[in-house]
PDB file of C-alpha atoms and ligand atoms in Angstrom:
ATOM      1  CA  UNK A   1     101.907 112.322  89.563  1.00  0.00           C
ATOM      2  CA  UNK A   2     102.328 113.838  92.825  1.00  0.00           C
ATOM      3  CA  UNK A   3     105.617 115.367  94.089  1.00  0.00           C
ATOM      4  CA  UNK A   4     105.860 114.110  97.426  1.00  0.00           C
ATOM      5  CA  UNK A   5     108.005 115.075 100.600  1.00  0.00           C
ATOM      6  CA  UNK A   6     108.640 112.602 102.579  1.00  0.00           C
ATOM      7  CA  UNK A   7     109.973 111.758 106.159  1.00  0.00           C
ATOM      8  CA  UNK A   8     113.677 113.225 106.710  1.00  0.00           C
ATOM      9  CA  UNK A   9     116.162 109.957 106.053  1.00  0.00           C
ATOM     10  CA  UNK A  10     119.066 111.599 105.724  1.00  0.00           C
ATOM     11  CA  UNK A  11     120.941 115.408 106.329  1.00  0.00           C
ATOM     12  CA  UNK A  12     124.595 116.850 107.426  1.00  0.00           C
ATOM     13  CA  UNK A  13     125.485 120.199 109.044  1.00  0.00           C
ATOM     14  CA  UNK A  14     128.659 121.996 108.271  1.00  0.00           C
ATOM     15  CA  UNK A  15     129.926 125.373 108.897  1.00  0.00           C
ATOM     16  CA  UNK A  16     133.138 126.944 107.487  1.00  0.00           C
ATOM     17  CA  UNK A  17     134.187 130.782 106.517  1.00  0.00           C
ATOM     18  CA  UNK A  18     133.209 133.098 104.115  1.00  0.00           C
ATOM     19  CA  UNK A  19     136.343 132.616 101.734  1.00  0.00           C
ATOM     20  CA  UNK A  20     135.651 132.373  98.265  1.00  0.00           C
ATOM     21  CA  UNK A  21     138.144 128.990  98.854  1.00  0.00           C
ATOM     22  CA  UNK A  22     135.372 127.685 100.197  1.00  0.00           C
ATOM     23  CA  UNK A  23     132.679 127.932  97.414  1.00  0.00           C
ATOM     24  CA  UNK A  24     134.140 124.458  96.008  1.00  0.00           C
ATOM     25  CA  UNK A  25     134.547 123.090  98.908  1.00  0.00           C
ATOM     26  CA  UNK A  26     130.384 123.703  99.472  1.00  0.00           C
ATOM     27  CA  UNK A  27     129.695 122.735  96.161  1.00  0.00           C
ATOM     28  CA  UNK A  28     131.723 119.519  96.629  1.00  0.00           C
ATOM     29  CA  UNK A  29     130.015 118.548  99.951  1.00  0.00           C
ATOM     30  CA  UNK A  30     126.772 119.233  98.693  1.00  0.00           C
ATOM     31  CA  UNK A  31     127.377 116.921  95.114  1.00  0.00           C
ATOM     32  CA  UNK A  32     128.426 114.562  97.469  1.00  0.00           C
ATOM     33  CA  UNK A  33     125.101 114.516  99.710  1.00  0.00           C
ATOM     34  CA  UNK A  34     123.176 114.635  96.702  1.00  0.00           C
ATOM     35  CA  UNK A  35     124.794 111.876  94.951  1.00  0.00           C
ATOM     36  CA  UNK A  36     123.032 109.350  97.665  1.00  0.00           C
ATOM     37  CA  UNK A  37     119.602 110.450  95.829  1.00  0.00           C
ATOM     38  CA  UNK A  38     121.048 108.953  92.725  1.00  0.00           C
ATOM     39  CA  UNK A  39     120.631 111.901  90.477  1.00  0.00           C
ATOM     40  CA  UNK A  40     121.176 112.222  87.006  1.00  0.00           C
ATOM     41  CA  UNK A  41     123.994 114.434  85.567  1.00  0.00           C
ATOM     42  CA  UNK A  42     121.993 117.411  84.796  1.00  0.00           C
ATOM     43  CA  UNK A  43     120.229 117.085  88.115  1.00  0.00           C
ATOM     44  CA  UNK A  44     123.511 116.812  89.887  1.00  0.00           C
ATOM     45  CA  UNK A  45     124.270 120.269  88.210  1.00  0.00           C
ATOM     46  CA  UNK A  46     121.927 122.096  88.716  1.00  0.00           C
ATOM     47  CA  UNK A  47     122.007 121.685  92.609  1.00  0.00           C
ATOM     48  CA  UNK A  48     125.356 122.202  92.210  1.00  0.00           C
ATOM     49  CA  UNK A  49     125.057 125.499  89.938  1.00  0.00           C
ATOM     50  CA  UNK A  50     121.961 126.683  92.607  1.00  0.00           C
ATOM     51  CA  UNK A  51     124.557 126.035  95.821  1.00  0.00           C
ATOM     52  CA  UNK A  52     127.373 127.934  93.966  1.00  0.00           C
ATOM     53  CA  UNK A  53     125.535 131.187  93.838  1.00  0.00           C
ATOM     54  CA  UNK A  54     123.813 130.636  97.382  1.00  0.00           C
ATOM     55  CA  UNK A  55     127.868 130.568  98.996  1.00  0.00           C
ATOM     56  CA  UNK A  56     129.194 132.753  96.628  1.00  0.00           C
ATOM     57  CA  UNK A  57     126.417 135.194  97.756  1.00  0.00           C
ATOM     58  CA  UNK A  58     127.447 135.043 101.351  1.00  0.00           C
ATOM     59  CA  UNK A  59     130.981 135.255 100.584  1.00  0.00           C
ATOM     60  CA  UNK A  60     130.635 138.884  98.276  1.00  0.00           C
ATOM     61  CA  UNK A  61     127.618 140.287 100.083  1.00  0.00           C
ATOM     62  CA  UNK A  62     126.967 139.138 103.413  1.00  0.00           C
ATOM     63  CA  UNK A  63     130.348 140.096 104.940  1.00  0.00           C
ATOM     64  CA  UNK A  64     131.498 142.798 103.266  1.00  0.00           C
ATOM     65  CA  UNK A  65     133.127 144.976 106.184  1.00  0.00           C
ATOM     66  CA  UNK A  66     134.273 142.236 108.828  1.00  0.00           C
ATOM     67  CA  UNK A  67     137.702 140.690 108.446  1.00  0.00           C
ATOM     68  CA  UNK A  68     137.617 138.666 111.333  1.00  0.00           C
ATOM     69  CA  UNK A  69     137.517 135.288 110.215  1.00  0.00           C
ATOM     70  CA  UNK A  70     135.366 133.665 113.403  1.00  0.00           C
ATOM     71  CA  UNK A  71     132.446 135.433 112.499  1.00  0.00           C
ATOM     72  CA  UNK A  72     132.792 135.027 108.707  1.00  0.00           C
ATOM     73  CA  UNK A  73     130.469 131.946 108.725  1.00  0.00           C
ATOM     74  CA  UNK A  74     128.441 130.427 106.352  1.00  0.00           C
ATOM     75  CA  UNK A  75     126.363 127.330 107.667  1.00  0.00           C
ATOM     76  CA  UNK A  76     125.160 124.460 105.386  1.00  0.00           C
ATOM     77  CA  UNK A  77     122.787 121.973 105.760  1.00  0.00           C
ATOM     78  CA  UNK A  78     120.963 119.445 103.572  1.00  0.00           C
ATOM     79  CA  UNK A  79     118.648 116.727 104.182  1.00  0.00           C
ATOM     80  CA  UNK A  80     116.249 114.463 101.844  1.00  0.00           C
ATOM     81  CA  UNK A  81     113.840 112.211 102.724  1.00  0.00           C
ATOM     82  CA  UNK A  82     112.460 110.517  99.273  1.00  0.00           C
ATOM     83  CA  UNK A  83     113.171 112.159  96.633  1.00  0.00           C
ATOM     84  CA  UNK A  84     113.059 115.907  98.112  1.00  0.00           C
ATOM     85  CA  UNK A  85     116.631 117.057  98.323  1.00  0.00           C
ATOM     86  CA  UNK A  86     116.686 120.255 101.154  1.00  0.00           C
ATOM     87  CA  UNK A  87     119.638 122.582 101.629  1.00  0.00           C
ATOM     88  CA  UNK A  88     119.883 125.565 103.630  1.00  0.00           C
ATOM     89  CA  UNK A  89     122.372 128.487 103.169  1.00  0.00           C
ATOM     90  CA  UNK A  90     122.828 130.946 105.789  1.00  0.00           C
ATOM     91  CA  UNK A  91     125.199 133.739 106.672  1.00  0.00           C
ATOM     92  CA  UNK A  92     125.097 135.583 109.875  1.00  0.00           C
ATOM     93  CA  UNK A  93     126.402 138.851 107.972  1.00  0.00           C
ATOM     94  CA  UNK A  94     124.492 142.222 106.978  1.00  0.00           C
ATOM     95  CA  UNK A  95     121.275 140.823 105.903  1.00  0.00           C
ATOM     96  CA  UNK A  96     118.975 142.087 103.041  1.00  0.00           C
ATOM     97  CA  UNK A  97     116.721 144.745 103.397  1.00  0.00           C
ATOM     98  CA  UNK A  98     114.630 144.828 100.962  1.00  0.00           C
ATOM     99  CA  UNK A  99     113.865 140.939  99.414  1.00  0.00           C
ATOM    100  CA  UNK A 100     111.884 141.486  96.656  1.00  0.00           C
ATOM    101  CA  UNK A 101     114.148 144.107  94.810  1.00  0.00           C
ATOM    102  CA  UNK A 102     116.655 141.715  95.520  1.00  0.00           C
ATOM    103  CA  UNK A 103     115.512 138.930  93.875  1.00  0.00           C
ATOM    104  CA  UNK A 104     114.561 141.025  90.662  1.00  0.00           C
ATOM    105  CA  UNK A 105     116.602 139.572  87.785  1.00  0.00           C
ATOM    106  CA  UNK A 106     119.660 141.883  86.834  1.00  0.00           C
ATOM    107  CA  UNK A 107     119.396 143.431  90.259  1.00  0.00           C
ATOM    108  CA  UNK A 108     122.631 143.778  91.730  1.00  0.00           C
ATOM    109  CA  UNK A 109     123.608 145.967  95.277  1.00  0.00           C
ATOM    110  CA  UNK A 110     126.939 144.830  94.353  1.00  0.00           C
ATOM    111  CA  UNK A 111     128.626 146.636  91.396  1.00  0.00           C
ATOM    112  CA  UNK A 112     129.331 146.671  87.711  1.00  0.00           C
ATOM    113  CA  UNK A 113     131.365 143.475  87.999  1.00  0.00           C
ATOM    114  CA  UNK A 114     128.224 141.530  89.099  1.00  0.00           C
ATOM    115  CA  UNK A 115     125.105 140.691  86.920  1.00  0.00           C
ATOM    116  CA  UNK A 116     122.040 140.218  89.393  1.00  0.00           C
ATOM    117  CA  UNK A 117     121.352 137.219  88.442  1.00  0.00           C
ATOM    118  CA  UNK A 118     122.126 134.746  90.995  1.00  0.00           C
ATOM    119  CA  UNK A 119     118.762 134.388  92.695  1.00  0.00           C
ATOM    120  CA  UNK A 120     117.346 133.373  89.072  1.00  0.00           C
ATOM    121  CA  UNK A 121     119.932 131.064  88.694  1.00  0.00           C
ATOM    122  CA  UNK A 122     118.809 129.109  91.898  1.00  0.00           C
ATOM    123  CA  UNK A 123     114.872 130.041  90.861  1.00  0.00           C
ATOM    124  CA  UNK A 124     115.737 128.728  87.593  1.00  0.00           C
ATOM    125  CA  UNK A 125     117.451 125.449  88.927  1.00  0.00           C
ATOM    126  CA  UNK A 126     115.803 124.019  91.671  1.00  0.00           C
ATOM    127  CA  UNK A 127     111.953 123.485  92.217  1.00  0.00           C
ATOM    128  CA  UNK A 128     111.159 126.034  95.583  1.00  0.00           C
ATOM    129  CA  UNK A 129     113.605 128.710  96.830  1.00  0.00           C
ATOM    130  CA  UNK A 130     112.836 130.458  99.936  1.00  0.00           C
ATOM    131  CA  UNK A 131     114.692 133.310 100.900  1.00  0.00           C
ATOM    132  CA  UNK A 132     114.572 134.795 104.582  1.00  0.00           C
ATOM    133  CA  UNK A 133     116.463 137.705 105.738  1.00  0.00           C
ATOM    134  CA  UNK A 134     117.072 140.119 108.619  1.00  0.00           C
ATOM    135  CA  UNK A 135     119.119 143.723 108.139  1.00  0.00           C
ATOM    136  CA  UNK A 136     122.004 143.174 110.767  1.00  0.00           C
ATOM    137  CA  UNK A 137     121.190 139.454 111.206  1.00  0.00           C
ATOM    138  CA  UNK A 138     121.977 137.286 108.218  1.00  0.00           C
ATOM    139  CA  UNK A 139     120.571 135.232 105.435  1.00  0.00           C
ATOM    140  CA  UNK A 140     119.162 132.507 104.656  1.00  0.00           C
ATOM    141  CA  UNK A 141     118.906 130.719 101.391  1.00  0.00           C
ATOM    142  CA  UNK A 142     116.369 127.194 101.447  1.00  0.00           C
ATOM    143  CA  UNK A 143     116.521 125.464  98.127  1.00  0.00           C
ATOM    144  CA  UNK A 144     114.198 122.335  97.455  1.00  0.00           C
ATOM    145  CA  UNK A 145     114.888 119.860  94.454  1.00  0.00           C
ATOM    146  CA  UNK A 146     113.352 116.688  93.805  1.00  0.00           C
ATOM    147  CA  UNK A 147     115.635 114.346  92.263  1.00  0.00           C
ATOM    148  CA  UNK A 148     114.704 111.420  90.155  1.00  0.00           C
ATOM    149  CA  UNK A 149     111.466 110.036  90.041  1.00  0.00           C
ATOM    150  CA  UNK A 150     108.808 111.246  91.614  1.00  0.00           C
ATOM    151  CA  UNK A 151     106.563 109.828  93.969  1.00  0.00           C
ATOM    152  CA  UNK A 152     102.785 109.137  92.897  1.00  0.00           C
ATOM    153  CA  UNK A 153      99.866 109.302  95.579  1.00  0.00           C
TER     154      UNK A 153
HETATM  155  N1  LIG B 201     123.782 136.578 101.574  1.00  0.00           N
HETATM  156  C1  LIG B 201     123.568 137.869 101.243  1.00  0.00           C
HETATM  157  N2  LIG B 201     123.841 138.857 102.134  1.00  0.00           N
HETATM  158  C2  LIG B 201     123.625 140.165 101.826  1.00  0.00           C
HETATM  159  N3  LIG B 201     123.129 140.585 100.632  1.00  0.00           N
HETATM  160  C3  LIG B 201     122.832 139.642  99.710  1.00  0.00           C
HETATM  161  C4  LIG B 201     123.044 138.246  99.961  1.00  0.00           C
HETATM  162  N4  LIG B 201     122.639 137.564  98.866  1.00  0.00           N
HETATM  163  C5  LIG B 201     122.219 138.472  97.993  1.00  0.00           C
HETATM  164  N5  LIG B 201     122.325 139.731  98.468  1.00  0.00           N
HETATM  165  C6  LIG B 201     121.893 140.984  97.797  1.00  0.00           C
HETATM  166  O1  LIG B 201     121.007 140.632  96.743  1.00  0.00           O
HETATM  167  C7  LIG B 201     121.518 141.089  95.507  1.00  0.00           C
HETATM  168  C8  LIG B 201     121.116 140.163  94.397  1.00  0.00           C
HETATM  169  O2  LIG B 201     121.806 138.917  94.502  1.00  0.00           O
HETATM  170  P1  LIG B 201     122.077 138.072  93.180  1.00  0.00           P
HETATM  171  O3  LIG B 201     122.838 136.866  93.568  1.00  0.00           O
HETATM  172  O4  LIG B 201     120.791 137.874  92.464  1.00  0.00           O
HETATM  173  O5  LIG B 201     122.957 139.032  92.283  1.00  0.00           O
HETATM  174  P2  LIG B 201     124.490 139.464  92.465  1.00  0.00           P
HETATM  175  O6  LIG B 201     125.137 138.621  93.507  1.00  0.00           O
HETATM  176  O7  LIG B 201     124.505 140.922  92.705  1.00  0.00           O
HETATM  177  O8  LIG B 201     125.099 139.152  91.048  1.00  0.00           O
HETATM  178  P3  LIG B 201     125.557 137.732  90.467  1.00  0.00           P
HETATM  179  O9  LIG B 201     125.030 136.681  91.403  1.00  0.00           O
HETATM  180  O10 LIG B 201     124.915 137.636  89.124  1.00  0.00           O
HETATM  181  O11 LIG B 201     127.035 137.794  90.428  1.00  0.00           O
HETATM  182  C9  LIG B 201     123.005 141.226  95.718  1.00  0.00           C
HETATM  183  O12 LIG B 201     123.591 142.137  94.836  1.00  0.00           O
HETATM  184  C10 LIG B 201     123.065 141.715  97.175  1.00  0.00           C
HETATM  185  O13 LIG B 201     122.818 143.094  97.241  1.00  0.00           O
HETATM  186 MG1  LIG B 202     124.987 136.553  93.453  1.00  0.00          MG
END
C-alpha cells in the first residue's frame, strides 16, 4: 500500500487577522474543507488539533509588536486531491530564526505560560509538516494528512 498524492481536485484561500477570535474560526473552515474527504472522527481531529496550534502560533508569536490590524494577517489555504489533505499556514510577522531549535519539543521563545510543544503536536498529528521561515518576513506552516483510505499502486 502506497500513499499516493494525487492531482489537486479541490482547495480554498482565506485570509483574516491575527486575533486569537479567529483560531475557531480557522479551525472551523478547515473541519469544514476536510469534511469533503470524508474523514473519520479522529482524523477530523487531529487536522483540527494540528491547524489550532499552526493559527494560534501566528497569533502569540508572529505579531507580537504590531497593533495595526491590516498587517496582522494570517493566510490559509488547503487543497486535496485523493486522499492527501494540504493546508498551508502563513503569517507575514517576525519570522523564526533559528528552525530547528524551534521545533525541539518543550522549546518555547515565548514564556513560562507556554509549553513548546506545538510543533509536536502538528508532527505528532498529521503525516509531513514542513516549516519555512524568514527573520522579518513571516512563516509558513505546510501540513499534509491523508485521510481515509489510501491509495494502492
Ligand atoms: N508563526 C510564528 N512566528 C514566529 N515565531 C514562531 C511562530 N511559530 C512558532 N514560533 C516560535 O517557535 C517556538 C516554538 O513553537 P511551539 O508552537 O512549538 O511552542 P510554543 O508556541 O512556544 O508553546 P505551545 O505551542 O506549547 O503553547 C515558539 O515559542 C516561537 O518562539
Ligand atoms: Mg505554539
Amino acid at each position: 500500500m502506497k500513499k499516493k498524492e494525487s492531482k489537486k481536485t479541490n482547495y480554498f484561500s482565506c485570509t483574516f487577522p491575527a486575533k486569537s477570535v479567529n483560531e475557531g474560526f480557522a479551525r472551523g473552515i478547515a473541519s469544514a474543507f476536510c469534511s469533503q474527504l470524508d474523514p473519520t472522527l479522529e482524523e477530523l481531529c487531529d487536522v483540527k488539533t494540528a491547524i489550532s496550534e499552526a493559527v494560534t502560533n501566528c497569533i502569540v508569536h508572529a505579531y507580537k509588536d504590531e497593533d495595526d490590524l491590516k498587517k496582522k494577517k494570517i493566510t490559509l489555504k488547503g487543497e486535496y486531491g485523493g486522499s492527501c489533505l494540504k493546508i498551508t499556514v502563513k503569517d507575514c510577522g517576525c519570522g523564526i530564526e533559528d528552525i530547528e531549535k524551534a521545533m525541539q519539543p518543550m522549546y518555547s521563545g515565548g514564556g513560562e505560560e507556554r509549553s513548546g510543544m506545538g510543533f509536536s503536536i502538528m508532527e505528532c498529528f498529521t503525516d509531513k509538516l514542513a516549516v519555512k521561515s524568514k527573520k522579518g518576513v513571516g512563516t509558513t506552516v505546510i501540513l499534509k494528512k491523508y485521510i481515509g483510505k489510501v491509495s494502492e499502486e
